[in-house]
């Protein structure tokens, strides 16, 4: 069972990314997957699938880190900073894990102001800067 | 009381003085004093009759008049067992007695009570209106006398009925349960995953050097039993961030959050609003990192209509994320900082905050006049003040679109083991 707050916030993500999915996981966490996110030049591909975990207890604790396609590289073939190949916990999906604590260490996360769309924007912002 | 006056062959008698309490259209008479009639004060005493010398009753009736107490005239029927009925003689005698009692102490009910060997029957004096007789354990009248004077019989019985959840049995929790046991709380659910360490002995009330290594819940349970041997106590050596212990907490009527883990407080905060179970969160901070020691604390009621911990920005999302991780996940995450810094802790400061929390609880449960629902303790200035807590009207945890009130329709923010 997913919390109604998570589901409601995900509806906002769907408005923007109609192909997105939200899947509950056994631990109580959930997986958000958004296929076909367009990438700017500087990456090895024109688009990637993106996944991130909605943590147990959300929206108290913020999401953290995300996964892109495991084949994604920088345009020159190099490994993006702070990334490695990793299976997404509780799933069979293997992806390129961006272990950035992308919410600036979440220190700025406020569960009564930020939502899943905030986190999607943070992911997109990271992908806008190929490095 | 039957045991106090019973005689196999002869009728005996007693006069009770009772506190009359109105509850709606009904009255409740709580026995305050019992005066057994000695054989010498009986004008007649046979197997079928007892007549008490009016001189015996006079000072008792006078006291009742002065203090506004109800009179209950009691006698026994030695020949009756379970089927106890007033006799015609009783009917007749009560008519005059009722007039007399009403004249002496008007405006409150007076009763007659007759005991058989195994049952009893009571009625409003001089009428056929029956009165229910219930037992309040003797201790309620004596042990808790001083409390009942403060918050009444109803308040005391509310305390005795409640199932209390206490999460965290360290510095503040151990003080809280000790006070609750003395107050007359009799049903506890204790949750704490930790065992007592040597460094806990300075502030875990009820612990002794022998307690090292013992679960904190067991130390607390033993202390409660030493105060209230009849208490019902369940010990859960677990973490309230896990689904199992958290679900058990939903069976409670009231919850105390005595932990410094933000994840636990997040769980209890949501549980309080989602299940409509009032809770009190408390915390103590002693900071010795600077040149001076500063210490402070807070006590916050979590209940419908009150700002929650998220409204107050009292919880740290990042810390919750880390505390919610399983040990394996934590190990795998290179960014999670290691062991937490050991914080100083002083029993008197914990006790100040714990006591303020228990008093707030009494106010919430018994109506004791202490309306503040958010208290801030400034230890250095030795000031405990009520603070206005602003609600966030769109709060995701207590607002109209939150899980508040949805009970089992929403998941609790806990780790499940799928
Ligand atoms: Zn009789
Ligand atoms: Zn709130």
Short mmCIF file of C-alpha atoms and ligand atoms in Angstrom, two decimals, chain A residues 112, chain B residues 269 273 306-313 390-399 402, ligand 2:
data_model
loop_
_atom_site.label_atom_id
_atom_site.label_comp_id
_atom_site.label_asym_id
_atom_site.label_seq_id
_atom_site.Cartn_x
_atom_site.Cartn_y
_atom_site.Cartn_z
CA UNK A 112 5.65 20.31 3.45
CA UNK B 269 3.83 11.71 14.98
CA UNK B 273 -2.89 11.78 13.80
CA UNK B 306 -2.69 20.55 17.50
CA UNK B 307 0.29 21.38 15.31
CA UNK B 308 2.39 18.30 14.57
CA UNK B 309 6.17 17.96 14.69
CA UNK B 310 6.37 18.65 10.95
CA UNK B 311 4.31 21.83 11.30
CA UNK B 312 6.99 22.95 13.75
CA UNK B 313 9.94 21.82 11.60
CA UNK B 390 1.34 27.42 14.65
CA UNK B 391 -0.33 24.76 12.54
CA UNK B 392 0.57 24.45 8.89
CA UNK B 393 -2.90 24.24 7.31
CA UNK B 394 -1.56 22.24 4.36
CA UNK B 395 0.67 19.95 6.41
CA UNK B 396 1.22 16.57 4.73
CA UNK B 397 1.12 14.83 8.11
CA UNK B 398 -1.72 16.44 10.06
CA UNK B 399 -3.58 18.60 7.53
CA UNK B 402 -2.79 14.02 5.08
ZN1 LIG C 2 1.53 19.05 10.79
#
